[in-house]
Short mmCIF file of C-alpha atoms and ligand atoms in Angstrom, two decimals:
data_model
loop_
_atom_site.label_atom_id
_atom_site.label_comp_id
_atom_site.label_asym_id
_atom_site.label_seq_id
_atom_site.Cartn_x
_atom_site.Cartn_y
_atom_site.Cartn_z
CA UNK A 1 24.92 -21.73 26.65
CA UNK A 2 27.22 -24.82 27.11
CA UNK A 3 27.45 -27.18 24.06
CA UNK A 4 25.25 -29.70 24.51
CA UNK A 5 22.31 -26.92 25.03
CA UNK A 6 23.24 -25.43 21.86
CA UNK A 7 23.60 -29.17 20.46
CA UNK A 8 19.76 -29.46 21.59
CA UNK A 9 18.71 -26.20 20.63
CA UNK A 10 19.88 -26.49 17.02
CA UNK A 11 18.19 -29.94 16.91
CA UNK A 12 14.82 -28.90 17.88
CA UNK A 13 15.29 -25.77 15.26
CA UNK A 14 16.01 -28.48 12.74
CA UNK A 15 12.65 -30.48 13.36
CA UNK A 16 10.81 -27.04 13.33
CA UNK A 17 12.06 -26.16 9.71
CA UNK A 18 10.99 -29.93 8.25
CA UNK A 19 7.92 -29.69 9.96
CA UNK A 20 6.98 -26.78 7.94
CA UNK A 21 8.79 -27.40 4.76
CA UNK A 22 6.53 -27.99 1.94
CA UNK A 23 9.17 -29.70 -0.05
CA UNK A 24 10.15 -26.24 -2.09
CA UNK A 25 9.07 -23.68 0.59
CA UNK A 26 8.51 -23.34 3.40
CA UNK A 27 5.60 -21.86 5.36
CA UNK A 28 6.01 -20.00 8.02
CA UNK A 29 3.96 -21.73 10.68
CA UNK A 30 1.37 -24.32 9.27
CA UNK A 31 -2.88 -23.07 10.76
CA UNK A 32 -1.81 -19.65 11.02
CA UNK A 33 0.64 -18.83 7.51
CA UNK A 34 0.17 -21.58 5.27
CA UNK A 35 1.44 -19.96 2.49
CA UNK A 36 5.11 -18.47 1.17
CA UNK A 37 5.97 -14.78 2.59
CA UNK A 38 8.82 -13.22 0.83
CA UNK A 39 10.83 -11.85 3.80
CA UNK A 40 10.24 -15.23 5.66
CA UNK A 41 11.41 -17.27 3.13
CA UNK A 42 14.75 -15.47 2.88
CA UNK A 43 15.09 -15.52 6.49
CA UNK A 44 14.46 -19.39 6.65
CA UNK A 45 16.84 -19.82 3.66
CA UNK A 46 19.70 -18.07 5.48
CA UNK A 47 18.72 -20.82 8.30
CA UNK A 48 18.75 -23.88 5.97
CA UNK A 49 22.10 -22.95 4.22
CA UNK A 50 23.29 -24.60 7.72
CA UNK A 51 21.44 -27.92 7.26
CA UNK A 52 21.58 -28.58 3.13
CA UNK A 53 22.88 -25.60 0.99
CA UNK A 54 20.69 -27.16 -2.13
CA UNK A 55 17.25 -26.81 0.11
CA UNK A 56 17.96 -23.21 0.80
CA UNK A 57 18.60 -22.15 -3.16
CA UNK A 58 15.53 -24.26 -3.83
CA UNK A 59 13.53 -21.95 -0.81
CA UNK A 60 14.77 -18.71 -3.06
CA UNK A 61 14.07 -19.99 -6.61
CA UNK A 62 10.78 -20.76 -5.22
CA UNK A 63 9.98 -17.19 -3.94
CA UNK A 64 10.70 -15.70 -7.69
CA UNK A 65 7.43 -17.51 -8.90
CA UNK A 66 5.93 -14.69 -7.37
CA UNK A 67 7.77 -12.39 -8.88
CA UNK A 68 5.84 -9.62 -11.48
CA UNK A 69 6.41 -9.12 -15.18
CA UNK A 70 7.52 -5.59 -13.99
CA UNK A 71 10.33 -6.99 -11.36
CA UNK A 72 7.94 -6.63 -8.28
CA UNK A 73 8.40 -9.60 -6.17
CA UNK A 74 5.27 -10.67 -4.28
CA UNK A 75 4.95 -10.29 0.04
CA UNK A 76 2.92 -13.70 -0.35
CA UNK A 77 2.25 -16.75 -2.71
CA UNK A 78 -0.33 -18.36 -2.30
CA UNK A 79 0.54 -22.85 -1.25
CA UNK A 80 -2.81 -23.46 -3.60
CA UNK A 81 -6.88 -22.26 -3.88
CA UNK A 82 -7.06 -20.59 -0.32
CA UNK A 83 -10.28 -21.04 2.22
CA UNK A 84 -8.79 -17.56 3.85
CA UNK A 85 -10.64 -14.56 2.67
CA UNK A 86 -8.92 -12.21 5.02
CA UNK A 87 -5.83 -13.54 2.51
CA UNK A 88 -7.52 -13.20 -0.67
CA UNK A 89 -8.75 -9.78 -0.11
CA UNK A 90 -5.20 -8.74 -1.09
CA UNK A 91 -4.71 -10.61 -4.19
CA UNK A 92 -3.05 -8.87 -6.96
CA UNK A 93 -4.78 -10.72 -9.99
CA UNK A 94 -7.09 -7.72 -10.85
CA UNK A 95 -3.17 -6.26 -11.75
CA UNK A 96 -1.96 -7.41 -15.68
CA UNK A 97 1.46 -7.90 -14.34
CA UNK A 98 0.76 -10.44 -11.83
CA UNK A 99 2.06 -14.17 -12.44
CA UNK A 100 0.83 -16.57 -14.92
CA UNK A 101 0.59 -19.46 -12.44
CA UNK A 102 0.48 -18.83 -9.65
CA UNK A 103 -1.57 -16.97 -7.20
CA UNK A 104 0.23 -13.65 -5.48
CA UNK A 105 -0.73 -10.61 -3.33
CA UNK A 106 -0.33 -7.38 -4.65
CA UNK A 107 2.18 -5.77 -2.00
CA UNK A 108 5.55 -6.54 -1.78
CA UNK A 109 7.99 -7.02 1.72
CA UNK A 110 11.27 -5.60 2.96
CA UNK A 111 13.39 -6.23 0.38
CA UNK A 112 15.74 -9.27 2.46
CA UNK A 113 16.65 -11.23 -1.08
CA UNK A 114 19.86 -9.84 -1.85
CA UNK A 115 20.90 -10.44 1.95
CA UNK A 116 19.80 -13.98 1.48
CA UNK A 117 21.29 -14.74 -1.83
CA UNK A 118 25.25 -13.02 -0.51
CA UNK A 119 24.64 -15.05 2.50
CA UNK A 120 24.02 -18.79 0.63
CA UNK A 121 26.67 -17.71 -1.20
CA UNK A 122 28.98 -17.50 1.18
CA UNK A 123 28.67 -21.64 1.89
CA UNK A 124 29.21 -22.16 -1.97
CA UNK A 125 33.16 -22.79 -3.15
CA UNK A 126 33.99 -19.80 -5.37
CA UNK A 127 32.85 -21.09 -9.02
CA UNK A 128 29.63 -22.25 -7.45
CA UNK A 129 29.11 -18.87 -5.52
CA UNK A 130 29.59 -16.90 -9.19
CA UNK A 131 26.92 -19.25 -10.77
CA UNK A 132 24.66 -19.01 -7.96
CA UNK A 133 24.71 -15.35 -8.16
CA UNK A 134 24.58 -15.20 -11.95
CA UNK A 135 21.45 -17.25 -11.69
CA UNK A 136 19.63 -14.27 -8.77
CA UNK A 137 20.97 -11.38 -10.50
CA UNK A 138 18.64 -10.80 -13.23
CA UNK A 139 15.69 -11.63 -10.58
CA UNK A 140 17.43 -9.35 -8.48
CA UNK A 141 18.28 -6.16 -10.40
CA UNK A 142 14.43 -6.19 -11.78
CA UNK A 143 13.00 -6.25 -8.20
CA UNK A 144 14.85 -3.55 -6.92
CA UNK A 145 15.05 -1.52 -10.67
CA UNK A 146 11.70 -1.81 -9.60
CA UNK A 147 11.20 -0.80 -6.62
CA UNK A 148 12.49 2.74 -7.94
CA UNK A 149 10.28 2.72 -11.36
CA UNK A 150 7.53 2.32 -8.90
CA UNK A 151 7.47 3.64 -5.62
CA UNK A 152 10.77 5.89 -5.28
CA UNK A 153 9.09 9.51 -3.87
CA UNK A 154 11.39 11.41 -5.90
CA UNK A 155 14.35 11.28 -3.09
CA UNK A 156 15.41 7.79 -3.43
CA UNK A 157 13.54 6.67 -0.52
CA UNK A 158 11.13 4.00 -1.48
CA UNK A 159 7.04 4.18 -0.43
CA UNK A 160 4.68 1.77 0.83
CA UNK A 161 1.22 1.74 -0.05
CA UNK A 162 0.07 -0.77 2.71
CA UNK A 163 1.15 -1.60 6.61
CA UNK A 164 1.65 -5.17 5.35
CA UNK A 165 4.39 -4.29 3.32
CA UNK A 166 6.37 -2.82 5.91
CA UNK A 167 6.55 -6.66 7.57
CA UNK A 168 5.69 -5.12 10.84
CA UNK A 169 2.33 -4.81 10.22
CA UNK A 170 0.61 -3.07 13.21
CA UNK A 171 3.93 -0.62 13.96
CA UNK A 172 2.74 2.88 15.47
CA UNK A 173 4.36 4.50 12.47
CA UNK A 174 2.01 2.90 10.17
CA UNK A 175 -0.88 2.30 12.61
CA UNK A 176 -0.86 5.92 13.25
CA UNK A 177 -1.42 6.52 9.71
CA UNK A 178 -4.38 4.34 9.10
CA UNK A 179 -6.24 5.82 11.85
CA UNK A 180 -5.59 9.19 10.22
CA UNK A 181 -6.43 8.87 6.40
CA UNK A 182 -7.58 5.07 6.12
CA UNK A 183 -10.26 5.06 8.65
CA UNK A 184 -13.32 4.93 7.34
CA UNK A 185 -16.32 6.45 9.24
CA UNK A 186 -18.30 3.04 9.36
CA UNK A 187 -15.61 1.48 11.43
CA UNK A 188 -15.67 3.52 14.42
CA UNK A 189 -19.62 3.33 14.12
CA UNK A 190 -19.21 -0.57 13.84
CA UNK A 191 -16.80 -0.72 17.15
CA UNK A 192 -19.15 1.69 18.87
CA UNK A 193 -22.05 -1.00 18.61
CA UNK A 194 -19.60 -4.04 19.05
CA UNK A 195 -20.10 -5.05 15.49
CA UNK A 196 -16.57 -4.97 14.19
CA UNK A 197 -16.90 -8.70 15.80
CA UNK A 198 -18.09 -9.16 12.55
CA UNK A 199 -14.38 -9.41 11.54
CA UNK A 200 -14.51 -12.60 13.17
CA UNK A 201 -15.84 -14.31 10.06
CA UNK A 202 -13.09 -13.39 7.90
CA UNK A 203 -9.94 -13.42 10.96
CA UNK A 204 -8.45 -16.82 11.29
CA UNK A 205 -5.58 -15.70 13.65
CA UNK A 206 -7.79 -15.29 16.51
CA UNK A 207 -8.86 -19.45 16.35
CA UNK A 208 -4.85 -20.06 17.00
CA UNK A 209 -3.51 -16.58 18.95
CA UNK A 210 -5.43 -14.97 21.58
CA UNK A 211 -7.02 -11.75 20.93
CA UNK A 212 -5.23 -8.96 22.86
CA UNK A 213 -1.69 -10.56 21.16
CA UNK A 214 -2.94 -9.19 17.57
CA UNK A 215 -4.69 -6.37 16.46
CA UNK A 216 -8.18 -4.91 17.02
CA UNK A 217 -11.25 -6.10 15.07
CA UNK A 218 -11.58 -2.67 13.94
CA UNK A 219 -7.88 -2.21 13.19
CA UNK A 220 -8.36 -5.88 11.03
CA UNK A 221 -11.05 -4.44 9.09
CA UNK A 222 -8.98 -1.15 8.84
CA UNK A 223 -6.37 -3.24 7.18
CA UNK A 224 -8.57 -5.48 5.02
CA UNK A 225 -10.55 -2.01 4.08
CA UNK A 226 -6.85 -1.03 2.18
CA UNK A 227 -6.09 -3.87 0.41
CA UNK A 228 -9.89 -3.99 -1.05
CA UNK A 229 -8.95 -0.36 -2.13
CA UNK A 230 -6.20 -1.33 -3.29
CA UNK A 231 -7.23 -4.48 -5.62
CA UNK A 232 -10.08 -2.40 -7.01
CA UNK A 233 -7.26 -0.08 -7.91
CA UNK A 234 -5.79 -2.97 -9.36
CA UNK A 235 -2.79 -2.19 -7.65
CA UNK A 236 -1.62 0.29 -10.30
CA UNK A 237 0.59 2.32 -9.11
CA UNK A 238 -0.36 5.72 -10.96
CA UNK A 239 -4.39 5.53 -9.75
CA UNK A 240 -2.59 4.68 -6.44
CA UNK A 241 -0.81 7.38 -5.98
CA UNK A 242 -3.24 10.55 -7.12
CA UNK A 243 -5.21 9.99 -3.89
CA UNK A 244 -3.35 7.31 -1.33
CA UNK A 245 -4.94 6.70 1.47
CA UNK A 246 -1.48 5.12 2.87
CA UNK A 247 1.49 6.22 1.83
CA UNK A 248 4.82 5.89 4.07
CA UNK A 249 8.13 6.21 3.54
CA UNK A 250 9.13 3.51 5.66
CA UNK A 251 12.64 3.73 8.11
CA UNK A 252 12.90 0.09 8.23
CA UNK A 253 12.24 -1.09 4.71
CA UNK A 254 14.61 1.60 3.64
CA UNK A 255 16.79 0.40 6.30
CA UNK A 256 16.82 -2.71 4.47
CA UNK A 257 16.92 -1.97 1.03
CA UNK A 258 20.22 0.65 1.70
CA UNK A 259 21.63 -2.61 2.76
CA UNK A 260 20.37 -4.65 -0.28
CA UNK A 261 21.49 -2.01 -2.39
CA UNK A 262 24.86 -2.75 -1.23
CA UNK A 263 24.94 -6.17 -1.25
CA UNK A 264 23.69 -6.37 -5.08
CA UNK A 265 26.40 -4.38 -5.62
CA UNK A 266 28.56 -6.62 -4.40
CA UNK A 267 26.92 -9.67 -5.78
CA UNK A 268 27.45 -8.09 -9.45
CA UNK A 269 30.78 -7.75 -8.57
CA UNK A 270 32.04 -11.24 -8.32
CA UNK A 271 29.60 -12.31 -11.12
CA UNK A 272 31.80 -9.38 -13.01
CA UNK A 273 27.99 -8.42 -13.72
CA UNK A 274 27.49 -4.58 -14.83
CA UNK A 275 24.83 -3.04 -13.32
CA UNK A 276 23.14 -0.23 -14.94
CA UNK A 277 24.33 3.03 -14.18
CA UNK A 278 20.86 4.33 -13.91
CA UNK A 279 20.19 1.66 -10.92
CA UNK A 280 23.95 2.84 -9.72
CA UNK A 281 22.71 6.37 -9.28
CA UNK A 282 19.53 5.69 -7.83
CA UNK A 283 21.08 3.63 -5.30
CA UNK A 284 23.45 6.08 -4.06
CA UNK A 285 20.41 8.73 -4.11
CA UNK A 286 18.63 5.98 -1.63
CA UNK A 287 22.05 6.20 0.71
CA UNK A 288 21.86 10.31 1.01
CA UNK A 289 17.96 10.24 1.34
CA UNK A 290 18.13 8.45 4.57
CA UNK A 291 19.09 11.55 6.32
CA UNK A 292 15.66 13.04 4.94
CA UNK A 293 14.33 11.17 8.02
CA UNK A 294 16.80 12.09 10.49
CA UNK A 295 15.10 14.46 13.40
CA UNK A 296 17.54 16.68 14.86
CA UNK A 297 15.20 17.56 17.90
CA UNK A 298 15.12 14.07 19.10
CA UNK A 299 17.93 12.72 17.50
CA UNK A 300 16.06 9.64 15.83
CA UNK A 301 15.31 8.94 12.26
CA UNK A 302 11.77 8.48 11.59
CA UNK A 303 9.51 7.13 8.51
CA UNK A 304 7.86 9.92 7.07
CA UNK A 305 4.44 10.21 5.58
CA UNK A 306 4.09 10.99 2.17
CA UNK A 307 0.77 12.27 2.59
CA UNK A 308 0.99 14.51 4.92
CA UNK A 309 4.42 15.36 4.21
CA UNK A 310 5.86 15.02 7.59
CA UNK A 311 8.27 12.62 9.87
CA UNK A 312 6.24 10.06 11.81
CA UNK A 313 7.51 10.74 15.19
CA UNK A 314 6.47 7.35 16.65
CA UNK A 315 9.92 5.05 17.75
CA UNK A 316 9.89 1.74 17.23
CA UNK A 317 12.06 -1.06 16.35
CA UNK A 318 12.96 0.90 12.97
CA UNK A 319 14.65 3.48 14.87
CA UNK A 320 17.73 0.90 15.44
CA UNK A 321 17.20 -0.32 11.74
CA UNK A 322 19.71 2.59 10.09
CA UNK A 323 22.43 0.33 12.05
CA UNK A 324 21.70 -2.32 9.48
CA UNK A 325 21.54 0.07 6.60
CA UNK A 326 25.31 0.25 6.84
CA UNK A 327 25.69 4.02 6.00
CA UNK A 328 25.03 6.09 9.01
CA UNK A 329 28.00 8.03 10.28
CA UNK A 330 29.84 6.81 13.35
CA UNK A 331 28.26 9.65 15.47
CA UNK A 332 24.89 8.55 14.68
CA UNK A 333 25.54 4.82 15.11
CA UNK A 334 26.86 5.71 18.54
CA UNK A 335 23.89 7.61 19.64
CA UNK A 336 21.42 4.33 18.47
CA UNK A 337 24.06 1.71 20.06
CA UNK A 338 23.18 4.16 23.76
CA UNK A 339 19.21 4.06 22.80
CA UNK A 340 19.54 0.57 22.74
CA UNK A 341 21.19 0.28 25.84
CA UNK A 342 18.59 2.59 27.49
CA UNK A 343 16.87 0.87 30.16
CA UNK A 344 13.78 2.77 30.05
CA UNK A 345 13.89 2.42 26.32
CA UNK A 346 14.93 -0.28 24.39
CA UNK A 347 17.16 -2.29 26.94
CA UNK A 348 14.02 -4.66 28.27
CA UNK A 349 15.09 -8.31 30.32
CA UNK A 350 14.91 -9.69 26.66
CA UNK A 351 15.52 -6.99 24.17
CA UNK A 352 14.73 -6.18 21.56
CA UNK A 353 10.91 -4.39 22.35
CA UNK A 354 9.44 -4.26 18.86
CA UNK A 355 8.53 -0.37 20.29
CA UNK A 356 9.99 1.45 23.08
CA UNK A 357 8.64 0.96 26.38
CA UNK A 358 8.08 4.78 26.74
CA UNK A 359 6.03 4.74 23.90
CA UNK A 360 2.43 5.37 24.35
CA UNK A 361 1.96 2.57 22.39
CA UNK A 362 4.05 -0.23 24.32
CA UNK A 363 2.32 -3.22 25.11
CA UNK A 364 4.64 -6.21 25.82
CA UNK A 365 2.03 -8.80 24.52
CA UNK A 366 0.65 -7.41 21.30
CA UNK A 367 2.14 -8.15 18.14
CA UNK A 368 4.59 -5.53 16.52
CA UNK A 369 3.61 -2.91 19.58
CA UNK A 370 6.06 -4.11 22.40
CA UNK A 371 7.09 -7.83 21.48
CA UNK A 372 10.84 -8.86 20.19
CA UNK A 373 10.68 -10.72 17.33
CA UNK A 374 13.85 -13.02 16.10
CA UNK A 375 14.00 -11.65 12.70
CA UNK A 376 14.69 -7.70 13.95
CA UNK A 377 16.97 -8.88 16.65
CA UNK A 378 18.78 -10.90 13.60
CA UNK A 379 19.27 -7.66 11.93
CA UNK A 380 20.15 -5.40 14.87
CA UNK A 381 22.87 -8.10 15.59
CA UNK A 382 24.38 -8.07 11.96
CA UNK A 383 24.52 -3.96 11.99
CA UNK A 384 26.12 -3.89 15.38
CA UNK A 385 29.07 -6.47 14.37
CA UNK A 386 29.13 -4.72 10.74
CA UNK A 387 29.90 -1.23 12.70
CA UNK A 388 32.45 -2.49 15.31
CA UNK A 389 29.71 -2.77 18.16
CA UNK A 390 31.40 -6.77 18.73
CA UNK A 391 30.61 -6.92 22.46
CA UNK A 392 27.18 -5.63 22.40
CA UNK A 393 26.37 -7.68 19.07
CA UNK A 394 27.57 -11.08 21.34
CA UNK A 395 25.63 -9.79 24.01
CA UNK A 396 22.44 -9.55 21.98
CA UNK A 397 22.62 -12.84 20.11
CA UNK A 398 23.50 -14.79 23.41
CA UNK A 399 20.59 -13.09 25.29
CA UNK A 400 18.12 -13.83 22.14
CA UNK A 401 19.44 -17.83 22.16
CA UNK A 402 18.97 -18.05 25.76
CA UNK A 403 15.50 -16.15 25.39
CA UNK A 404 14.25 -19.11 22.66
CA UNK A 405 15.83 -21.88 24.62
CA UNK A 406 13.48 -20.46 27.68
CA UNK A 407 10.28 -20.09 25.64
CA UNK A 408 10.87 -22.08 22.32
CA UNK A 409 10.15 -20.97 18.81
CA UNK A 410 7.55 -18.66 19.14
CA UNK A 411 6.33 -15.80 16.40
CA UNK A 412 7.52 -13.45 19.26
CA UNK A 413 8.23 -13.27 22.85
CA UNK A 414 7.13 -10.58 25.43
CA UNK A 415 10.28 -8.01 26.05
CA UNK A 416 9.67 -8.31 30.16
CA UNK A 417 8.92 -11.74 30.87
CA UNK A 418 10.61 -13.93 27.94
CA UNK A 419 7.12 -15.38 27.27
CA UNK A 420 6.50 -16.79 23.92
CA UNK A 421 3.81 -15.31 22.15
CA UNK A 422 1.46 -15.75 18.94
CA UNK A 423 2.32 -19.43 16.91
CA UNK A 424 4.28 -21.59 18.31
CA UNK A 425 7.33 -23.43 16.08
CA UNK A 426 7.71 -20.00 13.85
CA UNK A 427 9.89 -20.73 10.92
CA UNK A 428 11.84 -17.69 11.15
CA UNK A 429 12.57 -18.13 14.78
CA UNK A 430 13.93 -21.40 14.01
CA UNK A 431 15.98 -20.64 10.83
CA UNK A 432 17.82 -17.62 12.70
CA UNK A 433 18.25 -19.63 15.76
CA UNK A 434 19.99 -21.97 13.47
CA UNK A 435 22.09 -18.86 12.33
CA UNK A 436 22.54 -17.16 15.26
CA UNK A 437 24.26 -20.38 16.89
CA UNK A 438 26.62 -20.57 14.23
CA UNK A 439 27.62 -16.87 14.30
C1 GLC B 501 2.89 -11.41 9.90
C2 GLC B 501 4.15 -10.59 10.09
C3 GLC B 501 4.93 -10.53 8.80
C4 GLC B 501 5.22 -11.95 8.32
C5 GLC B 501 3.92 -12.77 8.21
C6 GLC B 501 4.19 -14.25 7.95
O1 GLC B 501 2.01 -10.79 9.01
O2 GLC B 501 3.84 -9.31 10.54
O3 GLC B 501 6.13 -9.83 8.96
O4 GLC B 501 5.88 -11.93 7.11
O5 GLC B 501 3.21 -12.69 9.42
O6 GLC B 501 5.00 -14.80 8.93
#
C-alpha cells in the first residue's frame, strides 16, 4: 500500500471511531452493538492511543464501571435502559456483586485489558507510563485474582460458563457443546414446525445482517436459553457449577489470559508494584496447564470440555491462538506457523478463516464459522512477530490492510472472496486498522 492509500485508509478509520464514540466509550457499531463490550473497548483503545492518548485511557476507565465487587469485569455495559431483550436476558443484576450504577451482563470476555493498558502505556513518557499503570493495577490484579477464585478448573486453566464469553460466540468448539448438553428438547420440536421464527421477536441482528451471516433461530434461542439459566442462577458461581450445562475450558481465552498474565507482570514491574505470590503461582500454573490441551494425535491444542471431561477436537481460529500466549515451545510454534500456511487449511485468499476450511463446519459467510475477523488476525500478527515469525507477521498485516481497504470496515470479511460481512464501520476493524498501519 503506497502512502497516500494508507494516508486515506487511516483517515476513513479515524471518522469510523468518532462516529461511534459516545464521548467516554465507544460502541462497537451503533443499530447493531449500542452498548460497551469489554474486549472491544480494549481493542478500540489500542486504536485511539494513535489519534489522542487521553481518549483511549478515558475508553479503559470507562470499561471498569462494569467491573464486580468480586474483580469480575463485565463482557457488556449497558449505554442506558435497553429496548433489546435478547440483551437483557443476560443481565447480571439478579447477582449481589454486580455494579451499583450501572447496568452489566453477567459473563465476562477474553481477558484483552492488561494488553491494552501495556500498550497505552507504551505512548506515555516514563513517569506518566508508571502512573498510568499504578492507576489499572488494582482494577487489574482483582479481575484476573478473579478469574482464578472463580472459574480456575483446578489446573490453572480458566472455564467459561457461556459461548458469549469466549468472544467468538458461535465457534464449533462451543457450538458443539450447546447442541450436546444445552439443547433443550423444545427447540428441536420448535425448528421442526418452523416456530423457532419466533426468535424473531427478540433478534435484532437479523433487521441489520442477513440471516445465513449469523446464527440459527434455534441456535439464538439455544444461546438466550443459557443466559436465562444462568440469571436465574444468579450467576453464582457455586449453583453454576454442581450441574453446568456449559462448561469449556476455552484455547483462546486461555490463549489470552497466558498473555495477560504476562503482561501484568510486567506492568507491576515498572510500577515496582508486588503482586501477590498467590496470583504469582497461579499464573505460572495457567502457563504449564496449556499443554493439558495439547493433542498429540493431531498435533493441535484444543479447548476441552469440562463436562464431559474431554478435548474438543473441533479447529478453529483458537488453534493459532497459543502463538499469542507467548509460551509454547519453538517446536510447537513451528508446527502452527505451517498450519497457517496450509492452503487447504488456514491459508485462504484473505486469511485468517475464523475455522479451517476442512472443517465440517466452514462456511465463509457465517459469523465465527469461516469469516476473518480483524481482531484475531491482530493477535495472530502480534504472536508471530513476538516469536521471530517477522516475514510471515508483515505478510499477514499487509494482506489484512489491503483486505479492509478492498471491502471497508466490516464486522468480518469472507476468507475467499474479501467480501465484507455483518455491520458495516465495526469499531474494532477500524481501531486495529489504525494499529496495524502504524506497526
Ligand atoms: C459479537 C462478537 C463479540 C463482540 C460483540 C460486540 O457478539 O462475537 O466478540 O464482542 O459482538 O462487537
Amino acid at each position: 500500500m503506497d502512502d497516500e492509500a494508507a494516508k486515506r485508509l487511516h483517515e476513513e478509520a479515524e471518522a469510523v471511531l468518532k462516529h461511534n464514540d459516545r464521548g467516554q466509550w465507544t460502541v462497537p457499531h451503533p443499530n447493531l452493538y449500542p452498548h460497551q463490550w469489554l474486549w472491544d473497548s480494549c481493542f478500540i483503545s489500542m486504536g485511539l492511543r494513535h489519534l489522542d492518548i487521553g481518549r483511549a485511557q478515558t475508553e479503559l476507565r470507562s470499561l471498569l464501571r462494569g467491573q464486580w465487587h468480586n474483580g469480575m469485569l463485565a463482557h457488556l455495559i449497558f449505554s442506558g435502559p435497553s429496548q433489546r431483550l435478547s440483551q437483557r436476558l443476560s443481565e447480571g443484576w439478579a447477582n449481589p456483586n454486580a455494579p451499583d450504577n450501572v447496568t452489566t451482563s453477567g459473563f465476562t470476555q477474553p481477558p484483552m485489558l492488561a494488553e491494552a493498558v501495556w500498550q497505552i502505556g507504551q505512548k506515555l513518557k516514563l513517569p506518566g507510563r508508571r502512573s498510568w499503570f499504578k492507576e489499572m493495577l488494582p482494577p487489574l490484579v482483582r479481575h484476573h485474582s478473579w478469574i482464578y477464585e472463580e472459574r480456575d478448573t483446578g489446573h490453572g486453566l480458566a472455564m467459561l460458563i457461556h459461548p458469549y464469553e469466549s468472544g467468538l460466540d458461535n465457534t464449533p468448539s462451543s457450538i458443539s457443546e450447546v447442541y450436546k448438553y444445552a439443547w433443550p428438547w423444545w427447540i428441536s420440536l420448535l425448528e421442526k414446525t418452523h416456530l423457532a421464527n419466533i426468535s424473531n421477536l427478540v433478534r435484532r441482528d437479523l433487521r441489520f445482517v442477513a440471516a445465513k451471516q449469523r446464527m440459527s433461530n434455534a441456535e439464538a434461542i439455544a444461546y438466550f436459553s443459557l443466559a436465562i439459566r444462568l440469571r436465574r442462577q444468579g450467576f453464582n458461581i457455586v449453583d453454576i457449577r454442581k450441574k453446568p450445562r456449559f462448561a469449556v475450558e476455552d484455547l483462546a481465552f486461555n490463549s489470552i489470559l497466558i498473555r495477560a498474565n504476562e503482561q501484568l507482570r510486567q506492568i507491576a514491574r515498572i510500577a515496582s508494584w508486588e503482586l501477590s505470590e498467590k496470583l504469582i503461582s497461579n499464573m505460572e500454573r495457567s502457563k504449564k496447564a496449556l499443554e493439558l490441551l495439547w493433542d498429540e494425535t493431531s498435533g493441535q491444542y484444543f479447548s476441552r470440555s469440562s463436562i464431559s471431561g474431554q478435548l474438543i477436537k473441533e479447529p478453529t481460529i483458537a488453534t493459532l491462538l497459543p502463538l499469542y500466549s507467548g509460551t509454547i515451545s519453538k517446536e510447537r510454534a513451528d508446527h502452527l506457523v505451517d498450519l497457517l500456511k496450509r492452503r487447504r487449511l488456514f491459508s485462504t485468499s484473505w486469511p485468517v478463516p475464523s475455522v479451517p476450511q476442512t472443517s465440517s463446519y466452514f462456511n465463509p459467510v457465517k459469523y465465527w464459522q469461516g469469516p476473518t475477523w480483524i481482531n484475531t488476525n491482530w493477535l495472530i500478527v502480534d504472536g508471530l512477530k513476538r516469536s521471530g515469525y517477522k516475514t510471515e507477521a508483515e505478510v499477514l498485516k499487509n494482506r489484512t490492510l489491503k483486505m479492509v481497504a478492498q471491502a471497508r470496515f466490516a464486522d468480518y470479511f469472507n476468507p475467499l472472496s474479501g467480501q465484507a460481512m455483518g455491520a458495516s464501520d465495526f469499531s474494532w476493524t477500524a481501531a486495529l486498522t489504525i494499529d496495524l498501519l502504524k506497526a
